[in-house]
CSV table of C-alpha atoms in Angstrom, one decimal:
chain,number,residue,atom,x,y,z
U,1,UNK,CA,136.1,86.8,98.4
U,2,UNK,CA,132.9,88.7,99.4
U,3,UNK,CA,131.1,89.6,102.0
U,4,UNK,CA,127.6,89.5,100.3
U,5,UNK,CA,126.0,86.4,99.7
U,6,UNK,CA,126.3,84.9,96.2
U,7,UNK,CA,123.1,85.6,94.1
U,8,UNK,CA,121.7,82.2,92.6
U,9,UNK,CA,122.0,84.1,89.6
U,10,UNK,CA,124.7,83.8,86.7
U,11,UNK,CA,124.5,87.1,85.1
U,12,UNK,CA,127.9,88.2,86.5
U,13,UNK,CA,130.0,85.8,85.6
U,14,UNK,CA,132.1,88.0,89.2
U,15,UNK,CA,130.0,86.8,92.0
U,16,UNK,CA,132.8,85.4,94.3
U,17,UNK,CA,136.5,83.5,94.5
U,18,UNK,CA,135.5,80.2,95.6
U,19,UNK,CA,139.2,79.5,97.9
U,20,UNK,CA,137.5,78.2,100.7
U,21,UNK,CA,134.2,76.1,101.6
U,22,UNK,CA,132.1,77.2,103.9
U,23,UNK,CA,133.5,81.1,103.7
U,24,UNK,CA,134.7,82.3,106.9
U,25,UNK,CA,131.6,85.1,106.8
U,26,UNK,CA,130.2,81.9,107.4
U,27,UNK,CA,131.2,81.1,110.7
U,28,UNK,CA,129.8,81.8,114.2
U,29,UNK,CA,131.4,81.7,118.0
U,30,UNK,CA,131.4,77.8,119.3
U,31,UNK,CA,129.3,77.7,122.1
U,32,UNK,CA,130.8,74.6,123.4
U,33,UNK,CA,134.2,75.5,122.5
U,34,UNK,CA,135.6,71.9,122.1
U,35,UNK,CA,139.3,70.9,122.9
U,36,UNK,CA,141.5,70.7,120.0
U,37,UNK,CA,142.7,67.4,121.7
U,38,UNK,CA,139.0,66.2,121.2
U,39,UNK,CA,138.7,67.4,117.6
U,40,UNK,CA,141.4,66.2,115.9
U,41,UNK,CA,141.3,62.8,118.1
U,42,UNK,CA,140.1,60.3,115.0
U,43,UNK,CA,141.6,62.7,112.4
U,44,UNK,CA,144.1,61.1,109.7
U,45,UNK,CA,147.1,63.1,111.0
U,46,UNK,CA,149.9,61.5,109.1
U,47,UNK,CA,149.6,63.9,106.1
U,48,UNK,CA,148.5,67.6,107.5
U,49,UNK,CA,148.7,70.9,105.7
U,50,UNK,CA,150.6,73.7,107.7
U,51,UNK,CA,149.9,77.1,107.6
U,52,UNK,CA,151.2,80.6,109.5
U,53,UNK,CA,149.6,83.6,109.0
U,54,UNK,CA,151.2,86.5,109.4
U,55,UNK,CA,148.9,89.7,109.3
U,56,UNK,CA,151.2,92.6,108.5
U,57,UNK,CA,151.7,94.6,105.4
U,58,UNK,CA,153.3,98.3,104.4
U,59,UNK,CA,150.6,99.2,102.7
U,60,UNK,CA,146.9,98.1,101.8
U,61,UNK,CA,145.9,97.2,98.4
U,62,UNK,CA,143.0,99.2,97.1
U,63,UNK,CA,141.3,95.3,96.2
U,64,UNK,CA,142.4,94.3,99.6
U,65,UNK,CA,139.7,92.1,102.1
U,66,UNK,CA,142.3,90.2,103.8
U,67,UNK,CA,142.7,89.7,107.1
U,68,UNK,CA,145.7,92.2,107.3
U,69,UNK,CA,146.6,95.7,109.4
U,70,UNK,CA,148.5,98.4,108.0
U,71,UNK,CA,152.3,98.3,109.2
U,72,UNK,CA,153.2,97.3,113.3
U,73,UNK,CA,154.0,99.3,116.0
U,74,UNK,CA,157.2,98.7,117.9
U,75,UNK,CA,157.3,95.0,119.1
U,76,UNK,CA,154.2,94.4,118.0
U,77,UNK,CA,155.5,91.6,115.4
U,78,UNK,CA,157.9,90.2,118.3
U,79,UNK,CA,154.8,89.7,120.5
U,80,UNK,CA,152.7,88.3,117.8
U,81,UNK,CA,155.4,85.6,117.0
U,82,UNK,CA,155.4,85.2,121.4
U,83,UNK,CA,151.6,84.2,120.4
U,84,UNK,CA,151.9,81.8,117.6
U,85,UNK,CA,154.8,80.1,119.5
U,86,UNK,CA,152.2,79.7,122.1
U,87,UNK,CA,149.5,78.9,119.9
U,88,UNK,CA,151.8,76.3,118.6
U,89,UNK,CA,152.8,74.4,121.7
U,90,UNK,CA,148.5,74.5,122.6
U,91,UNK,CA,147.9,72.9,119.0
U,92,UNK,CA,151.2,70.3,118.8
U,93,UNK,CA,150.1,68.8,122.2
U,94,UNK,CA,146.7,68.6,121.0
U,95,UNK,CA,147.7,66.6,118.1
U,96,UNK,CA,149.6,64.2,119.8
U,97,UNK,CA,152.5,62.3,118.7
U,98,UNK,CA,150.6,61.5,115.5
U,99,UNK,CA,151.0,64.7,113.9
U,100,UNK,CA,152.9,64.7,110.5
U,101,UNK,CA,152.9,67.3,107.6
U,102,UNK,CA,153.3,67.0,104.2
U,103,UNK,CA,152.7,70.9,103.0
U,104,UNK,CA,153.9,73.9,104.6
U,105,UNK,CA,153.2,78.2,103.6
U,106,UNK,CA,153.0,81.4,105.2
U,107,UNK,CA,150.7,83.6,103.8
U,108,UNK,CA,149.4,86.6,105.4
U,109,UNK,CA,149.3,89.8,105.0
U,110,UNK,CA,153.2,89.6,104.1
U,111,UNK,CA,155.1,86.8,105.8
U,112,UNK,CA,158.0,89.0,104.5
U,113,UNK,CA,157.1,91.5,106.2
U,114,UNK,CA,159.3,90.1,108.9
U,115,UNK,CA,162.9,90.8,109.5
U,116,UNK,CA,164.8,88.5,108.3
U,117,UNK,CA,165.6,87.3,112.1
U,118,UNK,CA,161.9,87.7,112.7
U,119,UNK,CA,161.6,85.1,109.3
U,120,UNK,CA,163.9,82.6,111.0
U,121,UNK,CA,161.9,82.1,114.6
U,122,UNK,CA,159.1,81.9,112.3
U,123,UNK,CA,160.7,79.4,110.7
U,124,UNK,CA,161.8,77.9,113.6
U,125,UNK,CA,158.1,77.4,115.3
U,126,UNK,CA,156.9,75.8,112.5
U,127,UNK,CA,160.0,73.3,112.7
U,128,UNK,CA,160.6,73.0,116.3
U,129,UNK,CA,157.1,73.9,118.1
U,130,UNK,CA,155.4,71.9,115.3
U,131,UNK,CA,157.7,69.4,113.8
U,132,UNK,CA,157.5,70.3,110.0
U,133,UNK,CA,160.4,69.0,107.9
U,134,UNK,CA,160.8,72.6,105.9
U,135,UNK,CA,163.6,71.1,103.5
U,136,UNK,CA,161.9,67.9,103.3
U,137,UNK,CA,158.2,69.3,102.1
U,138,UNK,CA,156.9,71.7,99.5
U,139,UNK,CA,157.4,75.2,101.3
U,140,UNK,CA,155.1,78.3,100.0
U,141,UNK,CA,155.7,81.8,101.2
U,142,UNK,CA,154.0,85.0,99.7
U,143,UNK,CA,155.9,88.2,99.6
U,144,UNK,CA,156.0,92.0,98.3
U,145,UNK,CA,158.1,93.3,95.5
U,146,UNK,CA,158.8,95.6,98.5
U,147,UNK,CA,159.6,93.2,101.4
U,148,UNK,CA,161.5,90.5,99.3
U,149,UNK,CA,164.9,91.9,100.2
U,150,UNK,CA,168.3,89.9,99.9
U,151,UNK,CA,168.6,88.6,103.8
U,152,UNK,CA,165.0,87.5,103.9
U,153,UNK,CA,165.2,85.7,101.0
U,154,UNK,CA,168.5,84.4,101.6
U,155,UNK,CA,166.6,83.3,105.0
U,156,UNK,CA,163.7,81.4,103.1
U,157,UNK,CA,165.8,79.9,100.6
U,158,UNK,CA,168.0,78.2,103.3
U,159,UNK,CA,165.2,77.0,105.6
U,160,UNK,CA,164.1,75.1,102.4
U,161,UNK,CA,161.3,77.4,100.4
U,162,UNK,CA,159.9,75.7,97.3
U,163,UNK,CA,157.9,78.2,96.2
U,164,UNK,CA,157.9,82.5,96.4
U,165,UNK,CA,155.0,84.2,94.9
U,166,UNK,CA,155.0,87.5,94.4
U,167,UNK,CA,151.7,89.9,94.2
U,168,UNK,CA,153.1,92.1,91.3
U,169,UNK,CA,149.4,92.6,90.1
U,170,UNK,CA,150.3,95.6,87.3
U,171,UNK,CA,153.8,96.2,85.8
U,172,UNK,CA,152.0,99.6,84.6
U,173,UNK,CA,152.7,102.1,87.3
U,174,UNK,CA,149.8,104.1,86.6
U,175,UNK,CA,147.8,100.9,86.6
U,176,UNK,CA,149.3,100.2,90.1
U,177,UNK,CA,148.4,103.5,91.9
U,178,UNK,CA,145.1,103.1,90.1
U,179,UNK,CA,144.7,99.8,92.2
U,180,UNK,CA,145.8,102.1,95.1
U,181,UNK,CA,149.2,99.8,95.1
U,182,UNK,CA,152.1,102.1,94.9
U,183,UNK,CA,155.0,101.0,93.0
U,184,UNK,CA,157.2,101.7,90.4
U,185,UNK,CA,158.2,98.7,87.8
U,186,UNK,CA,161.8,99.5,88.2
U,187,UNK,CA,161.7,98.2,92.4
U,188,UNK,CA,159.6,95.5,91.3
U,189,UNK,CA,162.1,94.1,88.4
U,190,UNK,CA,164.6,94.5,91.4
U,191,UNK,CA,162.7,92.7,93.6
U,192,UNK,CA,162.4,89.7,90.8
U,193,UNK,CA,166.1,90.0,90.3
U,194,UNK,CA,166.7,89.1,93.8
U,195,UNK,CA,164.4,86.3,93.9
U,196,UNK,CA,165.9,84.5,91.1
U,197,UNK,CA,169.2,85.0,92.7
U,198,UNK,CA,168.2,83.2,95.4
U,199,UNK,CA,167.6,79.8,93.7
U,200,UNK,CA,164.2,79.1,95.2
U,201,UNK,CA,162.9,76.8,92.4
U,202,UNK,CA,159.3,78.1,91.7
U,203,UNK,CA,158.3,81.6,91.1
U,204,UNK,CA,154.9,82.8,91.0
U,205,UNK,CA,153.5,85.8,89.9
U,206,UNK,CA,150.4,87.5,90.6
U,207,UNK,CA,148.6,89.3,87.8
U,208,UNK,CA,145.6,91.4,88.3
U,209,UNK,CA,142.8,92.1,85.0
U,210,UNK,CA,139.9,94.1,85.2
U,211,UNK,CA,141.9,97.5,86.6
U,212,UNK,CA,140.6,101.0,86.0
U,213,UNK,CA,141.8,102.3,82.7
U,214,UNK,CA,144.1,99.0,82.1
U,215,UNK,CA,143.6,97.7,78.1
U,216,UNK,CA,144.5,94.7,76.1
U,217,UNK,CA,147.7,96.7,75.3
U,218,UNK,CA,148.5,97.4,78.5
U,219,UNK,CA,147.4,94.0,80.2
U,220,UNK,CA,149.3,92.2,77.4
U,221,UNK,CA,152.2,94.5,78.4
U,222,UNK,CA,152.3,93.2,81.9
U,223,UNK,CA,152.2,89.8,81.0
U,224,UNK,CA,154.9,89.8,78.8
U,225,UNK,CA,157.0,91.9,81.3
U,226,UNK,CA,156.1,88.6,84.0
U,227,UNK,CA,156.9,86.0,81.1
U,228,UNK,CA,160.4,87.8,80.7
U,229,UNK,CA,161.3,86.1,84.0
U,230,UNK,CA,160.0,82.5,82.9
U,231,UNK,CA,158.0,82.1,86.1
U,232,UNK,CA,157.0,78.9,87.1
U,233,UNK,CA,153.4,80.0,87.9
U,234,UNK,CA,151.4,82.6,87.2
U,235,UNK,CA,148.3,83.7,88.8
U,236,UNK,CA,145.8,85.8,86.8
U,237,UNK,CA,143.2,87.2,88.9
U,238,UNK,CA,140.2,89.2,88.0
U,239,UNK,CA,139.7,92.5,90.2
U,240,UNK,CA,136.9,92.7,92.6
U,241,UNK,CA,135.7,95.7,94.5
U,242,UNK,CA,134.5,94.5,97.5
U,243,UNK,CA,133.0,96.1,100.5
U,244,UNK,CA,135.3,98.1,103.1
U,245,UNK,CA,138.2,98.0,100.7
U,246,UNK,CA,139.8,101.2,99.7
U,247,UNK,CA,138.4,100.7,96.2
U,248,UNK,CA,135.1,99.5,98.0
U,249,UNK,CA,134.3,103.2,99.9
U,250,UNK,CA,134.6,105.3,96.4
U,251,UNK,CA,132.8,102.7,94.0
U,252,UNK,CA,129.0,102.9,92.6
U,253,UNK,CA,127.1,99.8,93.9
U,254,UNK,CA,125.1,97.7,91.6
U,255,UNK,CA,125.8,94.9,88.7
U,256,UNK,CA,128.3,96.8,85.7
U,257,UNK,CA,127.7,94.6,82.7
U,258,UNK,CA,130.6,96.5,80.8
U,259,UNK,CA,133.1,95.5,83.3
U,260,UNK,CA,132.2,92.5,83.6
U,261,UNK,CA,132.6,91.9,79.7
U,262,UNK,CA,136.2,93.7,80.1
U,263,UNK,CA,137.4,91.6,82.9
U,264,UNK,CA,136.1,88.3,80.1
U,265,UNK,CA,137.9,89.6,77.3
U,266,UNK,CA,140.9,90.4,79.5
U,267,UNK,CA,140.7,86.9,81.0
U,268,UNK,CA,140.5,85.4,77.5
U,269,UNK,CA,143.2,87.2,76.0
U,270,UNK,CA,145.7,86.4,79.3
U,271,UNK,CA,144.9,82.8,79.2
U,272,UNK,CA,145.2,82.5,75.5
U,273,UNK,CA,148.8,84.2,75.7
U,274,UNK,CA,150.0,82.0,78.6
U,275,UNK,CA,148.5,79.1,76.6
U,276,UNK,CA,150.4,79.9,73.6
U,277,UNK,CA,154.0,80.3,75.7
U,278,UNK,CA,153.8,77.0,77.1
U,279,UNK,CA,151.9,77.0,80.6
U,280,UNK,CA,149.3,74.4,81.2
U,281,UNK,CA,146.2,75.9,82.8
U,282,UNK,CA,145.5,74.7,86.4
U,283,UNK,CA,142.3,76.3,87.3
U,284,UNK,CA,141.3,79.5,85.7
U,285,UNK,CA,143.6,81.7,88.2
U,286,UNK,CA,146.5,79.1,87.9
U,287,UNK,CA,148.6,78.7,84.9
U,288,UNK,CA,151.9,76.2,85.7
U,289,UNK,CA,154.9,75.9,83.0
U,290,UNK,CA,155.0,73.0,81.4
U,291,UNK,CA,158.4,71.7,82.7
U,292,UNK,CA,157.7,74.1,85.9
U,293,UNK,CA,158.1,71.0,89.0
U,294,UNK,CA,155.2,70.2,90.7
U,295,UNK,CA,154.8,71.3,94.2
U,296,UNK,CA,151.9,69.3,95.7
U,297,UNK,CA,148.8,70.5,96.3
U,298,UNK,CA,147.4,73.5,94.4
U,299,UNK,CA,146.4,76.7,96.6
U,300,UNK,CA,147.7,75.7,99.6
U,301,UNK,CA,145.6,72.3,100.0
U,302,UNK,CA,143.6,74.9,101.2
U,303,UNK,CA,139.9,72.6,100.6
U,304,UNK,CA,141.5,69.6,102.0
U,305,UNK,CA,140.9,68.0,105.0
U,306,UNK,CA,143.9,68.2,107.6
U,307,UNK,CA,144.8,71.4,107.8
U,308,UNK,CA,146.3,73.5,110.8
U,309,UNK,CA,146.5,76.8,110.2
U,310,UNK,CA,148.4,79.0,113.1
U,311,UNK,CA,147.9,82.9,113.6
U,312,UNK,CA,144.8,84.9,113.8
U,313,UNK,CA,143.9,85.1,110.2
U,314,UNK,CA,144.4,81.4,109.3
U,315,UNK,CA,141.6,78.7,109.3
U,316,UNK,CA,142.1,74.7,110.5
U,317,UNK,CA,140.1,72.3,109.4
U,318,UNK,CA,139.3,68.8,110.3
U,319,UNK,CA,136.6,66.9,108.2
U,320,UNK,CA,133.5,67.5,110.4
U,321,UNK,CA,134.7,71.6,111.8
U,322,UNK,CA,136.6,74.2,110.1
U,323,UNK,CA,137.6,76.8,112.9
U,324,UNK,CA,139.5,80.0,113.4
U,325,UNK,CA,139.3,83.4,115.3
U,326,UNK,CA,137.1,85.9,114.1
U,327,UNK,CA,136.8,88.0,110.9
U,328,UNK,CA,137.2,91.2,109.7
U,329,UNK,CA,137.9,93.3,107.1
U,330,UNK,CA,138.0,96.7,108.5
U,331,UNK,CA,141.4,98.0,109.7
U,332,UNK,CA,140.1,99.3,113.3
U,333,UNK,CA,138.8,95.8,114.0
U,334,UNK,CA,141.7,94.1,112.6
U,335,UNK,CA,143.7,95.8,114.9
U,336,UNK,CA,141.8,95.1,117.8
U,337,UNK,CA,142.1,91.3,117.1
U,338,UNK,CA,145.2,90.9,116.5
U,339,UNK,CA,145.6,93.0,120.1
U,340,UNK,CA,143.3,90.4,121.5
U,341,UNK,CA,145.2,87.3,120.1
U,342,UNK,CA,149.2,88.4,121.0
U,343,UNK,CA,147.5,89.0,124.4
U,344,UNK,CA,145.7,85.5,124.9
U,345,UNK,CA,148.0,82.7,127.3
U,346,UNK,CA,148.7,79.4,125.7
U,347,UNK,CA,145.5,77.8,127.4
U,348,UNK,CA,143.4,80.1,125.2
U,349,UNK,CA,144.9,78.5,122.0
U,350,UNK,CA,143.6,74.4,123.0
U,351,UNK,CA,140.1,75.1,122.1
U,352,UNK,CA,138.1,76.0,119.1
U,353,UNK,CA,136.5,79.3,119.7
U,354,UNK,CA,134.5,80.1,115.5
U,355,UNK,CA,133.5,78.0,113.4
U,356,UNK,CA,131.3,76.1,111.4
U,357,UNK,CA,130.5,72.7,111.6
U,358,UNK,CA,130.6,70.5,108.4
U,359,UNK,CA,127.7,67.7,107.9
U,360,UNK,CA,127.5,65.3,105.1
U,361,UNK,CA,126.0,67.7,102.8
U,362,UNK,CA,128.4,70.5,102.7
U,363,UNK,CA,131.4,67.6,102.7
U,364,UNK,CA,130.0,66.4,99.4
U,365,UNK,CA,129.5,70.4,98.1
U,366,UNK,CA,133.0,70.9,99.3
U,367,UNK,CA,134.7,68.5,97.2
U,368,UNK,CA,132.1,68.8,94.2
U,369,UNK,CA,133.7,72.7,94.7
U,370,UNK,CA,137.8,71.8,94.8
U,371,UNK,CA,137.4,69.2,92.0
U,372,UNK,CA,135.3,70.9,89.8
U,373,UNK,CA,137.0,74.3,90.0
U,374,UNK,CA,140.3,72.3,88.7
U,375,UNK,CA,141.1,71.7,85.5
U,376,UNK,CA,141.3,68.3,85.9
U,377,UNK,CA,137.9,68.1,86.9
U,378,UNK,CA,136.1,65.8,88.9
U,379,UNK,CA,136.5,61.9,88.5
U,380,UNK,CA,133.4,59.7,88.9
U,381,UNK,CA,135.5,56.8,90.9
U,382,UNK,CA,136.8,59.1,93.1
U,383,UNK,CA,133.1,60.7,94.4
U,384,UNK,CA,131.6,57.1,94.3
U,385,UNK,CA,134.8,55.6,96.5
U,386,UNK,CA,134.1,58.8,99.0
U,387,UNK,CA,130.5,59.0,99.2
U,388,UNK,CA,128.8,55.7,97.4
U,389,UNK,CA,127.0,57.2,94.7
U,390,UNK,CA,127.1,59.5,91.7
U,391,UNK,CA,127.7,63.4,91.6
U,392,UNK,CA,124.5,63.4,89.6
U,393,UNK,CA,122.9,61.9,92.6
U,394,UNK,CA,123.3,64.8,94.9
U,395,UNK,CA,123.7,67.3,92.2
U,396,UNK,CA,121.8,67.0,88.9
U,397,UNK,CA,120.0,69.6,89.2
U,398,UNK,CA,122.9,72.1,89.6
U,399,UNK,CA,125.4,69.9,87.2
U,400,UNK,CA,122.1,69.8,84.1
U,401,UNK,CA,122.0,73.9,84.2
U,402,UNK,CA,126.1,73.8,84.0
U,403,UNK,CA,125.8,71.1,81.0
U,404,UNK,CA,123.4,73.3,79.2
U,405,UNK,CA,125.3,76.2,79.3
U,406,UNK,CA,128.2,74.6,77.7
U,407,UNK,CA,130.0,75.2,81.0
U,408,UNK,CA,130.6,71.3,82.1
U,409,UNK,CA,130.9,68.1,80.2
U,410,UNK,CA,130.9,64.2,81.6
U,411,UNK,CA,132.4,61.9,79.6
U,412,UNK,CA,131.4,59.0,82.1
U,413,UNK,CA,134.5,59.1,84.0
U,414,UNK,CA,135.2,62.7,84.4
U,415,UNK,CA,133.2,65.6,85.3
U,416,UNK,CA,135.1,68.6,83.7
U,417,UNK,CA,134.6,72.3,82.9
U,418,UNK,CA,134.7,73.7,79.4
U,419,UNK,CA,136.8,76.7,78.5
U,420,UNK,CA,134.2,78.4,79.1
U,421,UNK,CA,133.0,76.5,82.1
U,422,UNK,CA,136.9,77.9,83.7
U,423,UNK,CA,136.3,81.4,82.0
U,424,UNK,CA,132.7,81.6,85.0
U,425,UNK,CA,134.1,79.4,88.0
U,426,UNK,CA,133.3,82.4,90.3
U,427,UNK,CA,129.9,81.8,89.3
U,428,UNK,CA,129.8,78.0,88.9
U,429,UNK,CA,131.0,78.1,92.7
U,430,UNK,CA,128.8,80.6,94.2
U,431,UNK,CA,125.8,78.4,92.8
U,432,UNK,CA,126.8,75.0,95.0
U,433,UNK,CA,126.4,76.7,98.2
U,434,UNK,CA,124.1,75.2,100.0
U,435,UNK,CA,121.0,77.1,101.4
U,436,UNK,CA,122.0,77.5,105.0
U,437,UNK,CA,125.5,78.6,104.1
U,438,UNK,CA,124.2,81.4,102.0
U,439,UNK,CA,121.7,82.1,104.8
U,440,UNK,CA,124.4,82.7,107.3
U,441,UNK,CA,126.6,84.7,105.0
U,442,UNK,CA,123.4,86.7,104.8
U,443,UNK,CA,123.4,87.4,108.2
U,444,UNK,CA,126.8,88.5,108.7
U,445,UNK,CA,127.4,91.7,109.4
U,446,UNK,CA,130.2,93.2,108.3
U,447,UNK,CA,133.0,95.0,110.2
């Protein structure tokens, strides 16, 4: 994710993670702040994707824009839970009896950053405020080699997880604190002992390329020490220094060709290794084991239509508004919204307050985006049954420069990226947006 606006050209192949359409630098206060009852009305509500957001780590990744504050004070986590029970009494009445989900996750921050009685109201607001079946529907929680301790796991694994994944980034300890992630191998080979022993039937492990002084050696290293556990997924993710980070304040703007070509050749060699060891590549983060099971929609469902996302981090979307509460990325104003949110009554929580509406156009670049980033690609029966014509009738232009660069090919019934075409999604994504998206991404200002 950045905070810039993508540049229309391709020579980083680094412009920006494409993991949500419109970005949320994108969005601007609702004048008419509209009733959730109102919004989600005519919506399909019979398969929605859940999500909690829990804005709380122990310490802040170097690489780190999310929305996330540094550690709580005392009941600070007990009031923020007050607030999303709140917020999830406003949002279940708006939806009516209608509401049914068929994916849950809590991301964050670190939903683990929870106590593990903290872990089970959570659990228990997303069941009982909001009426998810946890054991009955794929369950995704994120978590820290640091916070996935015995009772919290225990706690997940009962209240039906499917899926833990874990941001390991660097088995390489000096690679780690490089990242400005402080962590020794041995706590985080702990922390993966634990999880296994807790039966929860996918792990995933994050994987970070591109780190100061890291090397084929050494990246090869890590992913052997993450393939020693037979995880179900791994997630290989190039680094980005992005503004207001900790790695952001002490790095040299401007384009860095060399890195680029490092974070490539690391990319190549990971997916190549993974390839060779059985996983099937998903997307070019997402690598699945062959006999791994499947757990629904990839990422979160995060591009789809029908999603309700509870806390102040998370976004919702319905097919003609995604909303949320504002954005930041710097830890002062983090603070001070998360103050203003476990401070806000219930009646605060019925309306939609930022956001950015979603017209014809962008619904069309929106799907072009979470097909075409898959593997799988994009199928021409599915675009014609959802919009009547052809990709190639909204999109030639941008799909003829992909062809020619030996990044796409069409085989009549598919639309599909190359190797290569995986190998420079975050700049294949970056070059969809449409013009007024990348206009008010221009003109946010950062805090």
């Amino acid at each position: 994710m950045t905070l810039a606006p993508p540049a229309r050209t391709t020579a980083s192949p680094y412009q920006s993670y494409v993991y949500a359409y419109p970005h949320k630098t994108a969005y601007r206060p609702l004048p008419d702040r509209p009733a959730l009852r109102d919004l989600w009305a005519d919506e399909p509500k019979d398969a929605l994707s859940l999500y909690l957001h829990i804005p709380f780590c122990e310490v802040r990744c170097g690489f780190c824009n999310l929305f996330t504050r540094i550690g709580a004070p005392e009941g600070l986590t007990g009031a923020y839970l007050d607030a999303l029970d709140r917020q999830a009494g406003a949002v279940r009445e708006a939806l009516g009896d209608g509401g049914r989900f068929a994916t849950a996750a809590f991301g964050g921050g670190t939903p683990t950053f929870l106590t593990a009685a903290e872990l089970t109201r959570l659990c228990d607001i997303a069941e009982h405020r909001m009426g998810a079946d946890l054991r009955a529907v794929p369950l995704s929680v994120e978590a820290s080699p640091a916070t996935a301790t015995a009772d919290r796991l225990q706690v997940l694994a009962e209240r039906g997880t499917t899926r833990l994944s874990l941001g390991v980034q660097s088995f390489v300890d000096t690679e780690a604190r490089s990242a400005v992630r402080p962590q020794r191998r041995a706590d985080v080979e702990s922390a993966l002992s634990r999880v296994r022993d807790a039966r929860i039937p996918v792990l995933n492990i994050d994987l970070i390329y591109g780190i100061d002084g890291q090397t084929e050696r050494t990246w090869r290293h890590s992913l052997d020490a993450a393939l020693a556990w037979r995880p179900e997924e791994l997630y290989l993710y190039p680094l980005y220094v992005r503004p207001l980070t900790g790695l952001g304040r002490r790095a040299a703007p401007g384009a860095d060709p060399a890195w680029d070509e490092q974070r490539l050749r690391l990319y190549r060699a990971g997916r190549d290794h993974l390839l060779a060891q059985g996983y099937v590549q998903q997307s070019m983060r997402m690598f699945r084991r062959a006999d791994a099971p499947q757990q629904g929609a990839d990422d979160y469902a995060c591009q789809t239509d029908g999603m309700i996302g509870l806390g102040c981090g998370a976004r919702s979307y319905t097919s003609g508004l995604h909303y949320s509460f504002d954005y930041a990325v710097d830890m002062h104003e983090i603070r001070g919204i998360v103050d203003d949110y476990v401070s806000r009554p219930a009646d605060d929580f019925a309306r939609a307050e930022i956001g950015r509406r979603v017209d014809a156009d962008e619904a069309r670049r929106r799907h072009l985006l979470q097909s075409l980033l898959q593997a799988d690609g994009l199928t021409h029966a599915d675009y014609r049954a959802r919009f009547g014509t052809a990709p190639a009738d909204h999109f030639g232009p941008e799909l003829a420069r992909f062809a020619d660069r030996d990044w796409l090919t069409d085989d009549g019934l598919v639309l599909r990226l190359t190797p290569e075409g995986l190998a420079h999604s975050d700049a294949i994504g970056p070059e969809l947006f449409s013009p007024a998206v990348r206009s008010a991404m221009a003109a946010y200002e950062r805090k």
